[in-house]
Short mmCIF file of N, CA and C in Angstrom, two decimals:
data_model
loop_
_atom_site.label_atom_id
_atom_site.label_comp_id
_atom_site.label_asym_id
_atom_site.label_seq_id
_atom_site.Cartn_x
_atom_site.Cartn_y
_atom_site.Cartn_z
N MET A 154 0.86 -1.17 -0.02
CA MET A 154 0.01 0.01 -0.01
C MET A 154 0.83 1.25 -0.02
N ARG A 155 0.52 2.23 -0.76
CA ARG A 155 1.28 3.49 -0.81
C ARG A 155 0.38 4.57 -0.25
N PHE A 156 1.04 5.49 0.48
CA PHE A 156 0.46 6.59 1.07
C PHE A 156 1.14 7.88 0.78
N ASP A 157 0.36 8.94 0.47
CA ASP A 157 0.93 10.28 0.35
C ASP A 157 0.88 11.03 1.71
N ILE A 158 1.99 11.44 2.14
CA ILE A 158 2.07 12.08 3.49
C ILE A 158 2.03 13.60 3.28
N TYR A 159 0.77 14.15 3.27
CA TYR A 159 0.53 15.57 3.25
C TYR A 159 1.19 16.22 1.97
N GLY A 160 1.35 15.49 0.84
CA GLY A 160 1.95 16.05 -0.29
C GLY A 160 3.53 16.27 -0.17
N ARG A 161 4.04 15.86 0.87
CA ARG A 161 5.50 16.07 1.10
C ARG A 161 6.35 14.93 0.73
N PHE A 162 5.91 13.76 1.03
CA PHE A 162 6.63 12.51 0.50
C PHE A 162 5.57 11.37 0.57
N GLN A 163 6.09 10.22 0.01
CA GLN A 163 5.26 9.00 -0.01
C GLN A 163 5.91 7.90 0.78
N VAL A 164 5.19 7.06 1.35
CA VAL A 164 5.61 5.86 2.01
C VAL A 164 4.85 4.60 1.38
N GLU A 165 5.56 3.41 1.49
CA GLU A 165 5.02 2.17 1.00
C GLU A 165 4.92 1.34 2.28
N VAL A 166 3.84 0.72 2.58
CA VAL A 166 3.72 -0.17 3.75
C VAL A 166 3.41 -1.52 3.18
N ARG A 167 4.24 -2.48 3.63
CA ARG A 167 4.14 -3.87 3.16
C ARG A 167 4.02 -4.77 4.39
N ARG A 168 3.32 -5.90 4.24
CA ARG A 168 3.22 -6.94 5.29
C ARG A 168 4.29 -7.97 4.96
N GLU A 169 5.27 -8.04 5.92
CA GLU A 169 6.42 -9.04 5.78
C GLU A 169 6.59 -9.72 7.07
N ASN A 170 6.57 -11.06 6.97
CA ASN A 170 6.74 -11.92 8.15
C ASN A 170 5.89 -11.53 9.34
N GLU A 171 4.55 -11.32 9.11
CA GLU A 171 3.55 -10.98 10.09
C GLU A 171 3.84 -9.57 10.71
N GLU A 172 4.56 -8.75 10.10
CA GLU A 172 4.78 -7.39 10.52
C GLU A 172 4.51 -6.32 9.42
N TRP A 173 4.20 -5.14 9.82
CA TRP A 173 4.03 -4.08 8.84
C TRP A 173 5.47 -3.42 8.72
N ILE A 174 5.93 -3.24 7.52
CA ILE A 174 7.23 -2.64 7.29
C ILE A 174 6.98 -1.39 6.43
N VAL A 175 7.60 -0.27 6.88
CA VAL A 175 7.30 1.02 6.23
C VAL A 175 8.63 1.49 5.46
N TYR A 176 8.40 1.82 4.25
CA TYR A 176 9.49 2.30 3.35
C TYR A 176 9.18 3.73 2.89
N ARG A 177 10.17 4.57 2.73
CA ARG A 177 10.05 5.82 2.06
C ARG A 177 10.16 5.66 0.60
N ALA A 178 9.27 6.02 -0.16
CA ALA A 178 9.33 5.74 -1.69
C ALA A 178 9.69 7.10 -2.40
N GLU A 179 10.76 6.94 -3.23
CA GLU A 179 11.20 8.07 -3.99
C GLU A 179 11.71 7.65 -5.35
N LEU A 180 11.22 8.24 -6.37
CA LEU A 180 11.61 8.06 -7.75
C LEU A 180 12.28 6.71 -8.10
N GLY A 181 11.54 5.62 -8.00
CA GLY A 181 11.99 4.29 -8.36
C GLY A 181 12.81 3.54 -7.28
N LYS A 182 13.01 4.14 -6.17
CA LYS A 182 13.76 3.53 -5.09
C LYS A 182 12.99 3.63 -3.79
N ARG A 183 13.44 2.88 -2.81
CA ARG A 183 12.79 2.97 -1.52
C ARG A 183 13.79 2.64 -0.40
N ALA A 184 13.53 3.28 0.75
CA ALA A 184 14.45 3.03 1.97
C ALA A 184 13.56 2.74 3.12
N LYS A 185 13.97 1.69 3.83
CA LYS A 185 13.18 1.38 4.99
C LYS A 185 13.32 2.46 6.07
N LEU A 186 12.12 2.74 6.66
CA LEU A 186 12.07 3.76 7.76
C LEU A 186 12.05 2.91 9.07
N HIS A 187 13.19 2.78 9.70
CA HIS A 187 13.39 1.99 10.88
C HIS A 187 12.69 2.60 12.10
N ASP A 188 12.47 3.92 12.05
CA ASP A 188 11.95 4.58 13.24
C ASP A 188 10.42 4.66 13.20
N VAL A 189 9.78 4.11 12.16
CA VAL A 189 8.30 4.07 12.10
C VAL A 189 7.90 2.67 12.27
N ILE A 190 7.36 2.39 13.44
CA ILE A 190 6.83 1.07 13.80
C ILE A 190 5.35 0.99 13.83
N ILE A 191 4.76 0.16 13.03
CA ILE A 191 3.23 -0.07 13.00
C ILE A 191 2.95 -1.32 13.77
N PRO A 192 2.09 -1.26 14.73
CA PRO A 192 1.81 -2.51 15.47
C PRO A 192 1.33 -3.62 14.53
N PRO A 193 1.85 -4.81 14.72
CA PRO A 193 1.56 -5.94 13.80
C PRO A 193 0.11 -6.41 13.73
N ASP A 194 -0.62 -6.05 14.83
CA ASP A 194 -2.05 -6.41 14.84
C ASP A 194 -2.99 -5.35 14.34
N LEU A 195 -2.41 -4.22 13.80
CA LEU A 195 -3.24 -3.14 13.27
C LEU A 195 -3.78 -3.58 11.89
N ALA A 196 -5.07 -3.36 11.68
CA ALA A 196 -5.76 -3.76 10.44
C ALA A 196 -5.32 -2.81 9.33
N ALA A 197 -5.28 -3.35 8.08
CA ALA A 197 -4.88 -2.61 7.02
C ALA A 197 -5.62 -1.32 6.78
N GLN A 198 -6.98 -1.34 7.06
CA GLN A 198 -7.78 -0.16 6.82
C GLN A 198 -7.53 0.94 7.87
N GLU A 199 -6.73 0.64 8.90
CA GLU A 199 -6.37 1.58 9.93
C GLU A 199 -5.04 2.27 9.74
N ILE A 200 -4.32 1.83 8.71
CA ILE A 200 -3.00 2.29 8.57
C ILE A 200 -2.86 3.85 8.24
N ALA A 201 -3.74 4.29 7.40
CA ALA A 201 -3.72 5.70 7.09
C ALA A 201 -3.89 6.59 8.31
N THR A 202 -4.82 6.22 9.19
CA THR A 202 -5.05 7.00 10.40
C THR A 202 -3.72 6.91 11.29
N TYR A 203 -3.18 5.70 11.36
CA TYR A 203 -1.99 5.53 12.19
C TYR A 203 -0.86 6.45 11.71
N LEU A 204 -0.67 6.38 10.34
CA LEU A 204 0.37 7.21 9.77
C LEU A 204 0.17 8.72 10.01
N ASP A 205 -1.14 9.14 9.97
CA ASP A 205 -1.53 10.48 10.22
C ASP A 205 -1.16 10.84 11.72
N ASP A 206 -1.30 9.95 12.61
CA ASP A 206 -0.89 10.24 14.02
C ASP A 206 0.66 10.31 14.11
N VAL A 207 1.39 9.46 13.32
CA VAL A 207 2.79 9.48 13.40
C VAL A 207 3.38 10.73 12.77
N PHE A 208 2.93 11.14 11.68
CA PHE A 208 3.45 12.23 10.86
C PHE A 208 2.75 13.58 10.98
N HIS A 209 1.85 13.70 12.02
CA HIS A 209 1.03 14.89 12.13
C HIS A 209 1.84 16.23 12.16
N GLU A 210 3.09 16.21 12.55
CA GLU A 210 3.81 17.48 12.56
C GLU A 210 4.09 18.02 11.20
N TYR A 211 3.93 17.21 10.19
CA TYR A 211 4.16 17.64 8.77
C TYR A 211 2.95 18.24 8.16
N ALA A 212 1.76 18.08 8.87
CA ALA A 212 0.52 18.48 8.24
C ALA A 212 0.27 19.95 8.25
N GLY A 213 -0.40 20.46 7.22
CA GLY A 213 -0.89 21.82 7.13
C GLY A 213 -2.34 21.70 7.55
N ILE A 214 -2.95 22.86 7.71
CA ILE A 214 -4.44 22.91 8.06
C ILE A 214 -5.17 22.10 7.05
N GLY A 215 -6.00 21.18 7.53
CA GLY A 215 -6.93 20.46 6.72
C GLY A 215 -6.30 19.28 5.89
N GLN A 216 -5.05 19.04 6.01
CA GLN A 216 -4.31 17.98 5.24
C GLN A 216 -4.52 16.66 5.98
N THR A 217 -4.57 15.63 5.15
CA THR A 217 -4.62 14.25 5.72
C THR A 217 -3.65 13.32 5.02
N VAL A 218 -3.43 12.23 5.54
CA VAL A 218 -2.63 11.17 4.77
C VAL A 218 -3.52 10.49 3.88
N GLU A 219 -3.19 10.30 2.64
CA GLU A 219 -4.10 9.72 1.58
C GLU A 219 -3.49 8.45 1.10
N GLN A 220 -4.30 7.31 1.05
CA GLN A 220 -3.85 6.13 0.40
C GLN A 220 -3.92 6.33 -1.12
N LEU A 221 -2.85 5.87 -1.77
CA LEU A 221 -2.74 6.01 -3.21
C LEU A 221 -3.17 4.71 -3.87
N ALA A 222 -3.71 4.77 -5.07
CA ALA A 222 -4.04 3.52 -5.83
C ALA A 222 -2.77 2.89 -6.24
N ASP A 223 -2.85 1.49 -6.17
CA ASP A 223 -1.64 0.72 -6.49
C ASP A 223 -1.57 0.51 -7.95
#
């Protein structure tokens, strides 16, 4: 799943070995974000809200984290 973080950058979230792994996605490459930990029992439909909580300091007024079409 890919998410736009307030128009500033994008992350990709993948399910690997029963864990959610977060990558920063940039122009054909990606780097693992070791400091962003998503609880393994969090449902996929709750990830955008969770990322909004994690990255809220980047938000402008009225902005939200948006899931992008794959």
